[in-house]
XYZ file of C-alpha atoms in Angstrom:
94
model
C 27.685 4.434 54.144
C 26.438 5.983 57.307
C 27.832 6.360 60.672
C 25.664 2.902 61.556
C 27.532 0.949 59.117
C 31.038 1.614 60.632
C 32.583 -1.084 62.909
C 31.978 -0.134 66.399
C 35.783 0.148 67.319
C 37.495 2.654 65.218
C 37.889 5.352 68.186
C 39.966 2.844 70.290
C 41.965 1.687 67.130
C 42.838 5.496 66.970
C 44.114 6.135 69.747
C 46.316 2.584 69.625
C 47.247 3.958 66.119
C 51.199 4.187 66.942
C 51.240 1.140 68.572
C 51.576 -2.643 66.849
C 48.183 -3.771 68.063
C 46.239 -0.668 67.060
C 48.300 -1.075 63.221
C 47.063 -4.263 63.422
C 43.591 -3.732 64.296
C 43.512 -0.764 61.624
C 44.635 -3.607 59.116
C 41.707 -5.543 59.857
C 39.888 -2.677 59.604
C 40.623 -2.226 55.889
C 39.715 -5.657 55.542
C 36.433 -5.332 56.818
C 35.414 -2.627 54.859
C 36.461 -4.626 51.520
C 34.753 -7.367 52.533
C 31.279 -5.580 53.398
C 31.667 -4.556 49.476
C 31.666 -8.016 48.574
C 35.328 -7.648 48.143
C 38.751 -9.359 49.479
C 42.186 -7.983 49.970
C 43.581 -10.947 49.193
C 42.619 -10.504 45.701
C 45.380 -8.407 43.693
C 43.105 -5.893 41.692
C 41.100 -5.223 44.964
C 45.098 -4.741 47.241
C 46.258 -2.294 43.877
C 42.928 -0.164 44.530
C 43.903 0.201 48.251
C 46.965 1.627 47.430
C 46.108 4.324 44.935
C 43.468 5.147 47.010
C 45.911 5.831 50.035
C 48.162 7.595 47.590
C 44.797 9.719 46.677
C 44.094 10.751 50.361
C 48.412 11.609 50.796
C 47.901 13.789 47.814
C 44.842 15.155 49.118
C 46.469 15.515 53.189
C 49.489 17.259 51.603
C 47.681 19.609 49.958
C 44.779 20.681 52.819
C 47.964 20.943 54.964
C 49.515 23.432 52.127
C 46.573 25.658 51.792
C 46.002 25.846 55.922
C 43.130 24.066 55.965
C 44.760 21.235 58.726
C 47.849 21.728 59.905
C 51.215 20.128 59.414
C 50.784 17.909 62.590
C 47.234 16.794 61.938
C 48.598 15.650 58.458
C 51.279 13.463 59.651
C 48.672 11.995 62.297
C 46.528 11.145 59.641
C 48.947 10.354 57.102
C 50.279 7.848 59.969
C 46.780 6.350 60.258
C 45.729 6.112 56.581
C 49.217 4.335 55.897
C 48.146 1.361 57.308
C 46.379 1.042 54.230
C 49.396 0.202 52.290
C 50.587 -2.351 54.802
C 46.916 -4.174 54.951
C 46.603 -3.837 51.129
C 50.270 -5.751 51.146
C 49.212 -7.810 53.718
C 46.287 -9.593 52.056
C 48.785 -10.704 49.067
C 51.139 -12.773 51.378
């Protein structure tokens, strides 16, 4: 996927990452993405794949953060942010 591909309203979502609207927005976000793939969050398979992928990039934050290569805070900001994934993943099975 290039840069051209990617909705044209991530940087604002980041920086409204902490707040309700900006969760929200990042939600939808994940949702887009599936559905470009031809995919749904609403289907279960497609929400379960979400989440191991989150818990793929935690494992991977945790240890870039161990070995120096970003620090402690820039993991928890991105942790924060790739989170959402878990709550937009739940989110399509209500």
């Amino acid at each position: 996927m290039s840069s051209d591909d990617l909705p044209d309203n991530v940087v604002p979502i980041l920086f409204k990452a902490q707040q309700a609207e900006g969760r929200q927005q990042m939600m939808e976000l994940w949702e887009v993405m599936y559905l470009k793939q031809g995919q749904t969050l609403s289907d279960e398979k497609t929400a379960a794949s979400l989440h191991v992928a989150v818990d793929v990039m935690t494992l991977l934050l945790n240890g870039a953060a161990v070995c120096d290569v970003i620090s402690e805070s820039q993991r928890d900001q991105l942790l924060a942010i790739f989170q959402v994934g878990h709550a937009a993943a739940d989110n399509g099975q209500t």
